[in-house]
């Protein structure tokens, strides 16, 4: 069993609980973002004004990241409450990346992914099949008790794996939110299948936590019971429930988003087809109208009978 006693005997100060460094980092990222969305927009050839809604989504994304990494959710999740840890992971991997993508305008994303030294390898690793497998495989691997216990004992290794998971989470969400036709390899209907597959692949890790009747993670064995109504085994099961509920909510919203995106695309296709058909029939209609006029002119006048 790993030696985790040092984790449970900390007296957290303000810095440990509220992480001003994470807050300042988010402020810095926000400043850089607003610069490129404002005065720095002229550096991008195809830039357009950015709506207030898009900017609000980015602010929300940065706020979610700080809540997950810079508040007591982070400290207690790595020391006392497994459910807090799973809430943190849900926010970072399931909520933060979609909001971040939605906060970036199309022209900005296109400018980044079309950079010559980025485009070749990024196009390969963001293939939908690769993306859906890598994130879910690494996420499930992380929650194998032996792996989890080992990583929680060595902070540096855990931090590295944490950032790897975040990168692969962005990789997983990329096929859903990329708008460039050259990069969008799944349509709206296929996106729904893609999200369904994500949900299926994430389920085993959650089920392991929800239905197990023994504590499987050593780091939480012997931890002080922070919440009197949540003993350790219930806390572990609650962690699986939190992750599954968050996954269902987020994936459900994205499924609805993908459905309406597909529906709007199909409606546009139908409307364009109707317009094309009307354009094709217009010469025939003109010809019929012309023939009707000519027939009326050539027809002899009829004299009413007395």
Short mmCIF file of N, CA, C and O in Angstrom, two decimals, residues 6-90:
data_model
loop_
_atom_site.label_atom_id
_atom_site.label_comp_id
_atom_site.label_asym_id
_atom_site.label_seq_id
_atom_site.Cartn_x
_atom_site.Cartn_y
_atom_site.Cartn_z
N UNK A 6 1.10 11.43 4.53
CA UNK A 6 1.45 12.84 4.44
C UNK A 6 0.34 13.67 3.81
O UNK A 6 0.22 14.86 4.04
N UNK A 7 -0.52 13.01 3.02
CA UNK A 7 -1.60 13.73 2.34
C UNK A 7 -2.68 14.14 3.33
O UNK A 7 -3.29 15.19 3.22
N UNK A 8 -2.93 13.29 4.35
CA UNK A 8 -4.06 13.49 5.23
C UNK A 8 -3.73 14.35 6.45
O UNK A 8 -4.58 14.51 7.31
N UNK A 9 -2.53 14.86 6.54
CA UNK A 9 -2.15 15.65 7.71
C UNK A 9 -1.71 17.06 7.31
O UNK A 9 -0.79 17.63 7.87
N UNK A 10 -2.39 17.59 6.32
CA UNK A 10 -2.08 18.94 5.88
C UNK A 10 -3.06 19.93 6.50
O UNK A 10 -4.23 19.60 6.71
N UNK A 11 -2.57 21.11 6.80
CA UNK A 11 -3.42 22.21 7.25
C UNK A 11 -3.45 23.24 6.13
O UNK A 11 -2.55 24.08 6.02
N UNK A 12 -4.45 23.15 5.27
CA UNK A 12 -4.45 24.00 4.09
C UNK A 12 -4.58 25.47 4.43
O UNK A 12 -5.37 25.87 5.29
N UNK A 13 -3.77 26.28 3.78
CA UNK A 13 -3.88 27.73 3.93
C UNK A 13 -4.71 28.28 2.77
O UNK A 13 -5.24 27.54 1.94
N UNK A 14 -4.81 29.59 2.73
CA UNK A 14 -5.62 30.23 1.69
C UNK A 14 -5.10 29.89 0.30
O UNK A 14 -5.89 29.62 -0.63
N UNK A 15 -3.77 29.86 0.14
CA UNK A 15 -3.19 29.57 -1.17
C UNK A 15 -3.55 28.16 -1.63
O UNK A 15 -3.88 27.95 -2.80
N UNK A 16 -3.52 27.20 -0.72
CA UNK A 16 -3.81 25.82 -1.08
C UNK A 16 -5.28 25.64 -1.45
O UNK A 16 -5.62 24.85 -2.34
N UNK A 17 -6.15 26.39 -0.79
CA UNK A 17 -7.58 26.22 -1.03
C UNK A 17 -8.08 27.00 -2.24
O UNK A 17 -8.96 26.53 -2.97
N UNK A 18 -7.52 28.19 -2.47
CA UNK A 18 -8.08 29.07 -3.51
C UNK A 18 -7.12 29.39 -4.64
O UNK A 18 -7.51 30.05 -5.60
N UNK A 19 -5.91 28.95 -4.58
CA UNK A 19 -4.93 29.00 -5.65
C UNK A 19 -4.93 30.32 -6.44
O UNK A 19 -5.38 30.39 -7.59
N UNK A 20 -4.41 31.39 -5.86
CA UNK A 20 -4.31 32.66 -6.59
C UNK A 20 -3.51 32.54 -7.88
O UNK A 20 -3.74 33.30 -8.83
N UNK A 21 -2.54 31.61 -7.93
CA UNK A 21 -1.73 31.45 -9.13
C UNK A 21 -2.59 30.97 -10.30
O UNK A 21 -2.42 31.45 -11.44
N UNK A 22 -3.53 30.06 -10.03
CA UNK A 22 -4.43 29.59 -11.08
C UNK A 22 -5.35 30.73 -11.53
O UNK A 22 -5.61 30.91 -12.72
N UNK A 23 -5.81 31.52 -10.56
CA UNK A 23 -6.68 32.65 -10.88
C UNK A 23 -5.95 33.66 -11.77
O UNK A 23 -6.50 34.12 -12.78
N UNK A 24 -4.71 33.98 -11.41
CA UNK A 24 -3.93 34.93 -12.22
C UNK A 24 -3.64 34.36 -13.60
O UNK A 24 -3.64 35.10 -14.60
N UNK A 25 -3.43 33.05 -13.69
CA UNK A 25 -3.20 32.43 -14.99
C UNK A 25 -4.44 32.57 -15.87
O UNK A 25 -4.33 32.89 -17.06
N UNK A 26 -5.62 32.36 -15.30
CA UNK A 26 -6.86 32.50 -16.07
C UNK A 26 -7.07 33.96 -16.50
O UNK A 26 -7.55 34.22 -17.61
N UNK A 27 -6.72 34.90 -15.62
CA UNK A 27 -6.82 36.32 -15.99
C UNK A 27 -5.89 36.63 -17.15
O UNK A 27 -6.26 37.32 -18.11
N UNK A 28 -4.67 36.09 -17.10
CA UNK A 28 -3.70 36.30 -18.18
C UNK A 28 -4.21 35.72 -19.49
O UNK A 28 -4.11 36.37 -20.55
N UNK A 29 -4.73 34.51 -19.44
CA UNK A 29 -5.28 33.89 -20.65
C UNK A 29 -6.43 34.73 -21.18
O UNK A 29 -6.56 34.93 -22.40
N UNK A 30 -7.27 35.25 -20.28
CA UNK A 30 -8.38 36.10 -20.70
C UNK A 30 -7.90 37.38 -21.38
O UNK A 30 -8.47 37.81 -22.39
N UNK A 31 -6.84 37.98 -20.85
CA UNK A 31 -6.30 39.21 -21.45
C UNK A 31 -5.78 38.92 -22.85
O UNK A 31 -6.04 39.69 -23.80
N UNK A 32 -5.03 37.83 -23.01
CA UNK A 32 -4.51 37.46 -24.33
C UNK A 32 -5.67 37.19 -25.29
O UNK A 32 -5.64 37.62 -26.45
N UNK A 33 -6.70 36.51 -24.80
CA UNK A 33 -7.86 36.19 -25.64
C UNK A 33 -8.53 37.48 -26.14
O UNK A 33 -8.80 37.63 -27.34
N UNK A 34 -8.81 38.40 -25.23
CA UNK A 34 -9.51 39.63 -25.63
C UNK A 34 -8.64 40.51 -26.52
O UNK A 34 -9.16 41.27 -27.33
N UNK A 35 -7.33 40.39 -26.38
CA UNK A 35 -6.46 41.14 -27.30
C UNK A 35 -6.62 40.61 -28.72
O UNK A 35 -6.79 41.39 -29.67
N UNK A 36 -6.57 39.28 -28.89
CA UNK A 36 -6.68 38.71 -30.23
C UNK A 36 -8.09 38.83 -30.80
O UNK A 36 -8.26 38.84 -32.02
N UNK A 37 -9.08 38.92 -29.92
CA UNK A 37 -10.45 39.12 -30.41
C UNK A 37 -10.74 40.60 -30.68
O UNK A 37 -11.75 40.93 -31.30
N UNK A 38 -9.85 41.47 -30.22
CA UNK A 38 -10.05 42.90 -30.40
C UNK A 38 -8.97 43.52 -31.28
O UNK A 38 -8.95 43.27 -32.50
N UNK A 39 -8.05 44.31 -30.70
CA UNK A 39 -7.02 44.97 -31.51
C UNK A 39 -6.16 43.99 -32.31
O UNK A 39 -5.76 44.29 -33.44
N UNK A 40 -5.86 42.83 -31.74
CA UNK A 40 -4.99 41.86 -32.42
C UNK A 40 -5.68 41.11 -33.54
O UNK A 40 -5.03 40.31 -34.24
N UNK A 41 -6.96 41.36 -33.74
CA UNK A 41 -7.70 40.65 -34.79
C UNK A 41 -7.15 40.97 -36.18
O UNK A 41 -7.26 40.15 -37.10
N UNK A 42 -6.54 42.11 -36.32
CA UNK A 42 -6.00 42.52 -37.63
C UNK A 42 -4.83 41.65 -38.07
O UNK A 42 -4.43 41.67 -39.24
N UNK A 43 -4.28 40.86 -37.13
CA UNK A 43 -3.17 39.97 -37.48
C UNK A 43 -3.63 38.76 -38.27
O UNK A 43 -2.82 38.03 -38.83
N UNK A 44 -4.94 38.53 -38.31
CA UNK A 44 -5.51 37.37 -38.98
C UNK A 44 -6.24 37.82 -40.25
O UNK A 44 -7.10 38.70 -40.19
N UNK A 45 -5.88 37.20 -41.36
CA UNK A 45 -6.37 37.65 -42.66
C UNK A 45 -7.89 37.59 -42.78
O UNK A 45 -8.51 38.49 -43.35
N UNK A 46 -8.53 36.54 -42.29
CA UNK A 46 -9.96 36.35 -42.49
C UNK A 46 -10.77 36.67 -41.23
O UNK A 46 -11.88 36.17 -41.05
N UNK A 47 -10.22 37.51 -40.38
CA UNK A 47 -10.89 37.78 -39.11
C UNK A 47 -12.18 38.56 -39.30
O UNK A 47 -12.34 39.33 -40.25
N UNK A 48 -13.10 38.34 -38.37
CA UNK A 48 -14.38 39.03 -38.34
C UNK A 48 -14.67 39.44 -36.90
O UNK A 48 -14.09 38.89 -35.96
N UNK A 49 -15.56 40.40 -36.71
CA UNK A 49 -15.93 40.77 -35.34
C UNK A 49 -16.47 39.57 -34.56
O UNK A 49 -17.16 38.71 -35.11
N UNK A 50 -16.14 39.52 -33.28
CA UNK A 50 -16.54 38.40 -32.42
C UNK A 50 -17.74 38.83 -31.58
O UNK A 50 -17.73 39.90 -30.96
N UNK A 51 -18.77 38.00 -31.56
CA UNK A 51 -19.99 38.35 -30.84
C UNK A 51 -19.77 38.30 -29.33
O UNK A 51 -18.87 37.62 -28.82
N UNK A 52 -20.63 39.02 -28.62
CA UNK A 52 -20.56 39.02 -27.16
C UNK A 52 -20.84 37.64 -26.58
O UNK A 52 -20.27 37.27 -25.56
N UNK A 53 -21.72 36.87 -27.24
CA UNK A 53 -22.02 35.53 -26.77
C UNK A 53 -20.81 34.61 -26.82
O UNK A 53 -20.58 33.81 -25.91
N UNK A 54 -20.04 34.73 -27.90
CA UNK A 54 -18.83 33.91 -28.03
C UNK A 54 -17.82 34.26 -26.94
O UNK A 54 -17.22 33.37 -26.33
N UNK A 55 -17.66 35.54 -26.67
CA UNK A 55 -16.75 35.96 -25.61
C UNK A 55 -17.23 35.49 -24.25
O UNK A 55 -16.42 35.08 -23.40
N UNK A 56 -18.53 35.53 -24.04
CA UNK A 56 -19.09 35.07 -22.76
C UNK A 56 -18.81 33.58 -22.54
O UNK A 56 -18.56 33.15 -21.41
N UNK A 57 -18.86 32.80 -23.61
CA UNK A 57 -18.57 31.37 -23.50
C UNK A 57 -17.12 31.14 -23.09
O UNK A 57 -16.83 30.23 -22.30
N UNK A 58 -16.21 31.96 -23.62
CA UNK A 58 -14.81 31.81 -23.23
C UNK A 58 -14.60 32.20 -21.76
O UNK A 58 -13.88 31.51 -21.03
N UNK A 59 -15.24 33.27 -21.33
CA UNK A 59 -15.14 33.67 -19.91
C UNK A 59 -15.67 32.55 -19.02
O UNK A 59 -15.08 32.22 -17.98
N UNK A 60 -16.79 31.95 -19.44
CA UNK A 60 -17.36 30.83 -18.68
C UNK A 60 -16.39 29.66 -18.62
O UNK A 60 -16.23 29.01 -17.58
N UNK A 61 -15.74 29.37 -19.75
CA UNK A 61 -14.78 28.26 -19.80
C UNK A 61 -13.63 28.50 -18.82
O UNK A 61 -13.25 27.58 -18.06
N UNK A 62 -13.09 29.70 -18.80
CA UNK A 62 -11.99 30.01 -17.88
C UNK A 62 -12.47 29.94 -16.43
O UNK A 62 -11.73 29.51 -15.54
N UNK A 63 -13.71 30.37 -16.20
CA UNK A 63 -14.27 30.28 -14.85
C UNK A 63 -14.43 28.83 -14.40
O UNK A 63 -14.13 28.50 -13.24
N UNK A 64 -14.87 27.96 -15.31
CA UNK A 64 -15.01 26.54 -14.99
C UNK A 64 -13.65 25.93 -14.65
O UNK A 64 -13.53 25.14 -13.70
N UNK A 65 -12.64 26.30 -15.42
CA UNK A 65 -11.30 25.76 -15.16
C UNK A 65 -10.81 26.19 -13.78
O UNK A 65 -10.24 25.38 -13.03
N UNK A 66 -11.04 27.45 -13.43
CA UNK A 66 -10.59 27.91 -12.11
C UNK A 66 -11.36 27.20 -10.99
O UNK A 66 -10.77 26.81 -9.97
N UNK A 67 -12.66 27.01 -11.17
CA UNK A 67 -13.45 26.33 -10.16
C UNK A 67 -12.91 24.91 -9.93
O UNK A 67 -12.83 24.43 -8.80
N UNK A 68 -12.53 24.25 -11.03
CA UNK A 68 -12.05 22.88 -10.92
C UNK A 68 -10.64 22.80 -10.35
O UNK A 68 -10.32 21.89 -9.57
N UNK A 69 -9.78 23.76 -10.69
CA UNK A 69 -8.36 23.66 -10.33
C UNK A 69 -7.95 24.60 -9.21
O UNK A 69 -6.90 24.38 -8.58
N UNK A 70 -8.72 25.65 -8.97
CA UNK A 70 -8.25 26.67 -8.04
C UNK A 70 -9.08 26.85 -6.79
O UNK A 70 -8.85 27.78 -6.01
N UNK A 71 -10.05 25.97 -6.56
CA UNK A 71 -10.92 26.10 -5.39
C UNK A 71 -10.75 24.86 -4.49
O UNK A 71 -10.01 23.94 -4.83
N UNK A 72 -11.44 24.82 -3.36
CA UNK A 72 -11.33 23.63 -2.49
C UNK A 72 -11.71 22.31 -3.16
O UNK A 72 -11.34 21.25 -2.64
N UNK A 73 -12.40 22.36 -4.29
CA UNK A 73 -12.69 21.12 -5.03
C UNK A 73 -11.39 20.39 -5.35
O UNK A 73 -11.31 19.16 -5.24
N UNK A 74 -10.38 21.15 -5.73
CA UNK A 74 -9.09 20.55 -6.08
C UNK A 74 -8.38 19.98 -4.85
O UNK A 74 -7.95 18.83 -4.84
N UNK A 75 -8.29 20.77 -3.78
CA UNK A 75 -7.56 20.31 -2.60
C UNK A 75 -8.22 19.09 -1.97
O UNK A 75 -7.56 18.07 -1.72
N UNK A 76 -9.50 19.16 -1.71
CA UNK A 76 -10.17 18.05 -1.04
C UNK A 76 -10.33 16.84 -1.96
O UNK A 76 -10.37 15.70 -1.48
N UNK A 77 -10.37 17.08 -3.26
CA UNK A 77 -10.45 15.96 -4.18
C UNK A 77 -9.19 15.12 -4.19
O UNK A 77 -9.24 13.91 -4.45
N UNK A 78 -8.05 15.73 -3.90
CA UNK A 78 -6.79 14.99 -3.90
C UNK A 78 -6.36 14.58 -2.49
O UNK A 78 -5.27 14.04 -2.32
N UNK A 79 -7.21 14.83 -1.53
CA UNK A 79 -6.81 14.53 -0.16
C UNK A 79 -7.85 13.76 0.63
O UNK A 79 -7.51 12.85 1.39
N UNK A 80 -9.13 14.11 0.45
CA UNK A 80 -10.14 13.59 1.34
C UNK A 80 -11.36 12.99 0.64
O UNK A 80 -11.86 11.97 1.07
N UNK A 81 -11.87 13.65 -0.40
CA UNK A 81 -13.14 13.24 -1.01
C UNK A 81 -12.94 12.79 -2.45
O UNK A 81 -12.59 13.59 -3.33
N UNK A 82 -13.17 11.52 -2.70
CA UNK A 82 -13.08 11.01 -4.07
C UNK A 82 -14.16 11.62 -4.96
O UNK A 82 -13.95 11.88 -6.14
N UNK A 83 -15.34 11.87 -4.39
CA UNK A 83 -16.43 12.48 -5.17
C UNK A 83 -16.04 13.88 -5.65
O UNK A 83 -16.39 14.29 -6.75
N UNK A 84 -15.28 14.60 -4.82
CA UNK A 84 -14.80 15.91 -5.23
C UNK A 84 -13.79 15.78 -6.37
O UNK A 84 -13.78 16.59 -7.30
N UNK A 85 -12.97 14.75 -6.29
CA UNK A 85 -12.00 14.49 -7.36
C UNK A 85 -12.71 14.21 -8.69
O UNK A 85 -12.30 14.71 -9.74
N UNK A 86 -13.78 13.42 -8.65
CA UNK A 86 -14.50 13.09 -9.87
C UNK A 86 -15.27 14.29 -10.40
O UNK A 86 -15.43 14.46 -11.62
N UNK A 87 -15.75 15.15 -9.52
CA UNK A 87 -16.39 16.39 -9.96
C UNK A 87 -15.38 17.26 -10.69
O UNK A 87 -15.67 17.86 -11.73
N UNK A 88 -14.16 17.33 -10.13
CA UNK A 88 -13.10 18.10 -10.77
C UNK A 88 -12.80 17.57 -12.17
O UNK A 88 -12.70 18.34 -13.13
N UNK A 89 -12.69 16.24 -12.30
CA UNK A 89 -12.40 15.65 -13.60
C UNK A 89 -13.53 15.91 -14.59
O UNK A 89 -13.30 16.16 -15.77
N UNK A 90 -14.77 15.83 -14.11
CA UNK A 90 -15.91 16.10 -14.98
C UNK A 90 -15.86 17.51 -15.53
O UNK A 90 -16.12 17.74 -16.72
#
